[in-house]
mmCIF file of C-alpha atoms in Angstrom:
data_model
loop_
_atom_site.group_PDB
_atom_site.id
_atom_site.type_symbol
_atom_site.label_atom_id
_atom_site.label_comp_id
_atom_site.label_asym_id
_atom_site.label_seq_id
_atom_site.Cartn_x
_atom_site.Cartn_y
_atom_site.Cartn_z
ATOM 1 C CA MET A 1 0.000 0.000 0.000
ATOM 2 C CA ILE A 2 0.995 3.650 -0.106
ATOM 3 C CA SER A 3 3.533 4.327 2.636
ATOM 4 C CA LYS A 4 2.729 6.828 5.379
ATOM 5 C CA THR A 5 5.953 8.770 5.452
ATOM 6 C CA PRO A 6 6.827 11.703 7.712
ATOM 7 C CA GLU A 7 7.362 15.316 6.679
ATOM 8 C CA PRO A 8 10.375 15.548 4.343
ATOM 9 C CA PRO A 9 13.304 15.527 4.282
ATOM 10 C CA TYR A 10 13.909 11.785 4.348
ATOM 11 C CA TYR A 11 15.477 9.371 1.864
ATOM 12 C CA ALA A 12 14.177 7.061 -0.862
ATOM 13 C CA VAL A 13 15.956 4.097 -2.419
ATOM 14 C CA ILE A 14 14.479 3.489 -5.876
ATOM 15 C CA PHE A 15 15.278 -0.057 -6.988
ATOM 16 C CA THR A 16 14.329 -0.831 -10.597
ATOM 17 C CA SER A 17 14.897 -4.324 -11.939
ATOM 18 C CA LEU A 18 14.437 -6.783 -14.789
ATOM 19 C CA ARG A 19 13.950 -10.355 -13.583
ATOM 20 C CA THR A 20 15.253 -13.572 -15.068
ATOM 21 C CA ASP A 21 12.658 -16.274 -15.868
ATOM 22 C CA GLY A 22 11.338 -18.560 -13.136
ATOM 23 C CA ASP A 23 11.008 -17.997 -9.397
ATOM 24 C CA GLU A 24 14.086 -19.864 -8.069
ATOM 25 C CA GLY A 25 13.325 -18.790 -4.516
ATOM 26 C CA TYR A 26 12.871 -15.139 -5.436
ATOM 27 C CA ALA A 27 9.378 -14.598 -3.974
ATOM 28 C CA ALA A 28 10.305 -16.125 -0.624
ATOM 29 C CA MET A 29 13.493 -14.091 -0.412
ATOM 30 C CA SER A 30 11.677 -10.852 -1.377
ATOM 31 C CA GLU A 31 9.184 -11.435 1.404
ATOM 32 C CA LYS A 32 11.962 -12.208 3.878
ATOM 33 C CA MET A 33 13.960 -9.103 2.924
ATOM 34 C CA LEU A 34 10.886 -6.898 3.244
ATOM 35 C CA GLN A 35 10.208 -8.269 6.712
ATOM 36 C CA LEU A 36 13.822 -7.780 7.699
ATOM 37 C CA ALA A 37 14.006 -4.237 6.276
ATOM 38 C CA SER A 38 10.785 -3.350 8.093
ATOM 39 C CA ARG A 39 12.517 -3.992 11.393
ATOM 40 C CA ALA A 40 15.707 -2.133 10.440
ATOM 41 C CA LYS A 41 16.579 1.106 12.199
ATOM 42 C CA GLY A 42 15.362 4.153 10.285
ATOM 43 C CA PHE A 43 13.007 2.264 7.940
ATOM 44 C CA LEU A 44 9.946 4.377 7.081
ATOM 45 C CA GLY A 45 8.068 2.257 4.541
ATOM 46 C CA ALA A 46 8.214 0.513 1.169
ATOM 47 C CA GLU A 47 6.142 0.362 -1.996
ATOM 48 C CA TRP A 48 6.501 -2.101 -4.857
ATOM 49 C CA ALA A 49 4.996 -3.194 -8.161
ATOM 50 C CA ARG A 50 6.124 -5.378 -11.048
ATOM 51 C CA ASN A 51 5.111 -5.862 -14.680
ATOM 52 C CA GLU A 52 7.878 -6.183 -17.268
ATOM 53 C CA LEU A 53 9.806 -3.922 -14.945
ATOM 54 C CA GLY A 54 9.878 -4.197 -11.161
ATOM 55 C CA ILE A 55 10.053 -1.096 -8.987
ATOM 56 C CA THR A 56 10.566 -1.118 -5.236
ATOM 57 C CA VAL A 57 10.877 2.162 -3.404
ATOM 58 C CA SER A 58 11.922 2.029 0.236
ATOM 59 C CA TYR A 59 11.960 5.059 2.498
ATOM 60 C CA TRP A 60 14.522 5.768 5.190
ATOM 61 C CA GLU A 61 15.236 8.360 7.851
ATOM 62 C CA SER A 62 18.845 8.941 6.848
ATOM 63 C CA LEU A 63 21.748 7.879 4.626
ATOM 64 C CA GLU A 64 23.204 6.143 7.693
ATOM 65 C CA ALA A 65 20.108 3.940 7.982
ATOM 66 C CA ILE A 66 20.398 3.013 4.274
ATOM 67 C CA LYS A 67 24.069 2.160 4.693
ATOM 68 C CA CYS A 68 23.358 0.049 7.755
ATOM 69 C CA TRP A 69 20.649 -1.922 5.872
ATOM 70 C CA LYS A 70 23.013 -2.361 2.923
ATOM 71 C CA ASN A 71 25.594 -3.865 5.275
ATOM 72 C CA ASP A 72 23.139 -6.279 6.917
ATOM 73 C CA VAL A 73 24.557 -9.799 6.528
ATOM 74 C CA GLN A 74 21.350 -11.490 5.310
ATOM 75 C CA HIS A 75 20.670 -8.616 2.903
ATOM 76 C CA THR A 76 24.195 -8.903 1.533
ATOM 77 C CA VAL A 77 23.696 -12.636 0.869
ATOM 78 C CA ALA A 78 20.356 -11.889 -0.843
ATOM 79 C CA ARG A 79 21.962 -9.232 -3.076
ATOM 80 C CA LYS A 80 24.657 -11.676 -4.118
ATOM 81 C CA LEU A 81 21.998 -14.253 -5.084
ATOM 82 C CA GLY A 82 20.138 -11.490 -6.898
ATOM 83 C CA LYS A 83 23.091 -10.886 -9.196
ATOM 84 C CA GLU A 84 23.726 -14.607 -9.635
ATOM 85 C CA LYS A 85 20.222 -15.740 -10.516
ATOM 86 C CA TRP A 86 17.266 -13.397 -10.055
ATOM 87 C CA TYR A 87 18.095 -10.234 -11.973
ATOM 88 C CA LYS A 88 19.032 -9.607 -15.589
ATOM 89 C CA ALA A 89 19.698 -6.007 -14.694
ATOM 90 C CA PHE A 90 18.918 -3.517 -11.975
ATOM 91 C CA ARG A 91 19.449 0.083 -11.024
ATOM 92 C CA VAL A 92 19.614 1.588 -7.544
ATOM 93 C CA ARG A 93 19.034 5.294 -7.018
ATOM 94 C CA VAL A 94 19.420 6.923 -3.634
ATOM 95 C CA ALA A 95 17.460 10.153 -3.409
ATOM 96 C CA LYS A 96 16.600 12.781 -0.822
ATOM 97 C CA VAL A 97 12.855 13.423 -0.705
ATOM 98 C CA GLU A 98 12.391 17.165 -0.512
ATOM 99 C CA ARG A 99 8.642 17.515 -1.019
ATOM 100 C CA GLU A 100 5.598 15.295 -0.671
ATOM 101 C CA TYR A 101 1.900 15.764 -1.277
ATOM 102 C CA GLY A 102 -1.060 13.597 -2.112
ATOM 103 C CA PHE A 103 -4.713 12.928 -2.508
ATOM 104 C CA ASP A 104 -6.899 10.610 -0.465
ATOM 105 C CA GLY A 105 -10.076 10.453 -2.498
ATOM 106 C CA MET B 1 12.515 -0.365 -19.400
ATOM 107 C CA ILE B 2 15.188 0.836 -17.004
ATOM 108 C CA SER B 3 15.937 4.493 -17.720
ATOM 109 C CA LYS B 4 19.417 5.522 -18.787
ATOM 110 C CA THR B 5 19.941 8.506 -16.553
ATOM 111 C CA PRO B 6 23.002 10.765 -16.380
ATOM 112 C CA GLU B 7 25.435 11.081 -13.494
ATOM 113 C CA PRO B 8 23.624 12.427 -10.409
ATOM 114 C CA PRO B 9 22.528 14.876 -9.216
ATOM 115 C CA TYR B 10 19.164 14.993 -10.986
ATOM 116 C CA TYR B 11 15.591 14.730 -9.746
ATOM 117 C CA ALA B 12 13.025 11.960 -9.421
ATOM 118 C CA VAL B 13 9.269 12.301 -9.088
ATOM 119 C CA ILE B 14 7.911 9.177 -7.394
ATOM 120 C CA PHE B 15 4.196 8.859 -8.090
ATOM 121 C CA THR B 16 2.448 6.077 -6.156
ATOM 122 C CA SER B 17 -1.241 5.471 -6.746
ATOM 123 C CA LEU B 18 -4.281 3.313 -6.066
ATOM 124 C CA ARG B 19 -6.649 3.136 -9.033
ATOM 125 C CA THR B 20 -10.422 3.087 -9.088
ATOM 126 C CA ASP B 21 -12.078 0.157 -10.916
ATOM 127 C CA GLY B 22 -12.437 0.212 -14.715
ATOM 128 C CA ASP B 23 -10.370 1.962 -17.351
ATOM 129 C CA GLU B 24 -12.529 5.036 -18.108
ATOM 130 C CA GLY B 25 -9.941 6.385 -20.539
ATOM 131 C CA TYR B 26 -7.057 5.926 -18.115
ATOM 132 C CA ALA B 27 -4.762 3.805 -20.310
ATOM 133 C CA ALA B 28 -5.060 6.166 -23.280
ATOM 134 C CA MET B 29 -4.402 9.213 -21.090
ATOM 135 C CA SER B 30 -1.409 7.535 -19.408
ATOM 136 C CA GLU B 31 0.105 6.829 -22.795
ATOM 137 C CA LYS B 32 -0.566 10.378 -23.956
ATOM 138 C CA MET B 33 0.964 11.918 -20.821
ATOM 139 C CA LEU B 34 4.054 9.730 -21.124
ATOM 140 C CA GLN B 35 4.516 10.827 -24.725
ATOM 141 C CA LEU B 36 4.022 14.460 -23.787
ATOM 142 C CA ALA B 37 6.386 14.264 -20.790
ATOM 143 C CA SER B 38 9.016 12.592 -22.983
ATOM 144 C CA ARG B 39 9.152 15.723 -25.097
ATOM 145 C CA ALA B 40 9.202 18.118 -22.140
ATOM 146 C CA LYS B 41 12.317 20.142 -21.431
ATOM 147 C CA GLY B 42 14.560 18.474 -18.879
ATOM 148 C CA PHE B 43 12.878 15.030 -19.036
ATOM 149 C CA LEU B 44 15.434 12.234 -18.483
ATOM 150 C CA GLY B 45 13.312 9.074 -18.440
ATOM 151 C CA ALA B 46 10.453 7.244 -16.753
ATOM 152 C CA GLU B 47 9.814 3.811 -15.272
ATOM 153 C CA TRP B 48 6.458 2.337 -14.243
ATOM 154 C CA ALA B 49 4.765 -0.786 -12.936
ATOM 155 C CA ARG B 50 1.383 -1.591 -11.440
ATOM 156 C CA ASN B 51 -0.114 -4.413 -9.364
ATOM 157 C CA GLU B 52 -2.412 -3.456 -6.471
ATOM 158 C CA LEU B 53 -0.259 -0.362 -6.284
ATOM 159 C CA GLY B 54 0.985 1.662 -9.246
ATOM 160 C CA ILE B 55 4.398 3.291 -9.196
ATOM 161 C CA THR B 56 5.679 5.686 -11.833
ATOM 162 C CA VAL B 57 9.067 7.282 -11.381
ATOM 163 C CA SER B 58 10.027 10.064 -13.774
ATOM 164 C CA TYR B 59 13.475 11.613 -13.885
ATOM 165 C CA TRP B 60 14.211 15.274 -14.523
ATOM 166 C CA GLU B 61 17.195 17.573 -14.892
ATOM 167 C CA SER B 62 15.986 20.140 -12.385
ATOM 168 C CA LEU B 63 13.163 21.306 -10.118
ATOM 169 C CA GLU B 64 12.392 23.953 -12.759
ATOM 170 C CA ALA B 65 11.772 21.233 -15.352
ATOM 171 C CA ILE B 66 9.413 19.429 -12.939
ATOM 172 C CA LYS B 67 7.540 22.652 -12.245
ATOM 173 C CA CYS B 68 7.232 23.417 -15.931
ATOM 174 C CA TRP B 69 5.797 19.933 -16.639
ATOM 175 C CA LYS B 70 3.403 20.316 -13.710
ATOM 176 C CA ASN B 71 2.125 23.561 -15.236
ATOM 177 C CA ASP B 72 1.626 22.074 -18.706
ATOM 178 C CA VAL B 73 -2.007 22.668 -19.690
ATOM 179 C CA GLN B 74 -2.749 19.133 -20.932
ATOM 180 C CA HIS B 75 -1.043 17.625 -17.901
ATOM 181 C CA THR B 76 -3.098 19.847 -15.603
ATOM 182 C CA VAL B 77 -6.328 18.659 -17.256
ATOM 183 C CA ALA B 78 -5.172 15.031 -16.895
ATOM 184 C CA ARG B 79 -4.383 15.507 -13.198
ATOM 185 C CA LYS B 80 -7.842 16.968 -12.607
ATOM 186 C CA LEU B 81 -9.435 13.925 -14.287
ATOM 187 C CA GLY B 82 -7.156 11.718 -12.211
ATOM 188 C CA LYS B 83 -8.623 13.068 -8.979
ATOM 189 C CA GLU B 84 -12.167 12.961 -10.359
ATOM 190 C CA LYS B 85 -12.228 9.410 -11.682
ATOM 191 C CA TRP B 86 -8.994 7.425 -11.967
ATOM 192 C CA TYR B 87 -7.390 7.472 -8.539
ATOM 193 C CA LYS B 88 -8.648 6.451 -5.126
ATOM 194 C CA ALA B 89 -5.478 7.871 -3.631
ATOM 195 C CA PHE B 90 -2.018 8.936 -4.701
ATOM 196 C CA ARG B 91 1.213 10.292 -3.302
ATOM 197 C CA VAL B 92 3.801 12.433 -5.080
ATOM 198 C CA ARG B 93 7.349 12.629 -3.781
ATOM 199 C CA VAL B 94 9.927 14.925 -5.319
ATOM 200 C CA ALA B 95 13.445 13.749 -4.572
ATOM 201 C CA LYS B 96 17.001 14.674 -5.494
ATOM 202 C CA VAL B 97 18.931 11.648 -6.741
ATOM 203 C CA GLU B 98 22.339 11.785 -5.100
ATOM 204 C CA ARG B 99 23.779 8.389 -6.017
ATOM 205 C CA GLU B 100 23.147 5.754 -8.659
ATOM 206 C CA TYR B 101 24.628 2.360 -9.430
ATOM 207 C CA GLY B 102 23.547 -0.822 -11.078
ATOM 208 C CA PHE B 103 24.134 -4.204 -12.611
ATOM 209 C CA ASP B 104 23.772 -5.231 -16.221
ATOM 210 C CA GLY B 105 24.042 -9.024 -16.026
#
């Protein structure tokens, strides 16, 4: 669902990916990583969708929190497997959210 | 596909949305807006996916370029229709991309 994030500034990690064919444990690992990230210090929320392209945006309090999550041991193992078998290509963009607004129907 | 963006810094507009039921002209307007944005000054690329949640990330050279696209007459009409019939809820986040890296298989 749409993440309830605080007043900016905060950070977004935009992860865009093209998957290889077949699951090969991908869905289970995605779920596990989301659960793990959700408990990480400074995590503010995450949003994801996939058609031909997959997009996951996670939100974080600070660059330090992003770095800490990147260095998590289980996350590091998952990223290695991602390069080996789950992703044809991906792009990671780290961005500082400066402004936010919305509409709630 | 994954956008080929230049060296940071540049800007991202992260648009996350929940759709109403039915198309009601949405797909045609989405296509039209993407085409129009692609020709806008300062546009660098766009990525999108939708399951329960829709995520569109567009990339821009500057905040001025984002503002100019926001003020485009056709885009303004489309946004009004979006609130009236296409979206249950949405969130717009404007963010400065500070770092980018990736993997190409």
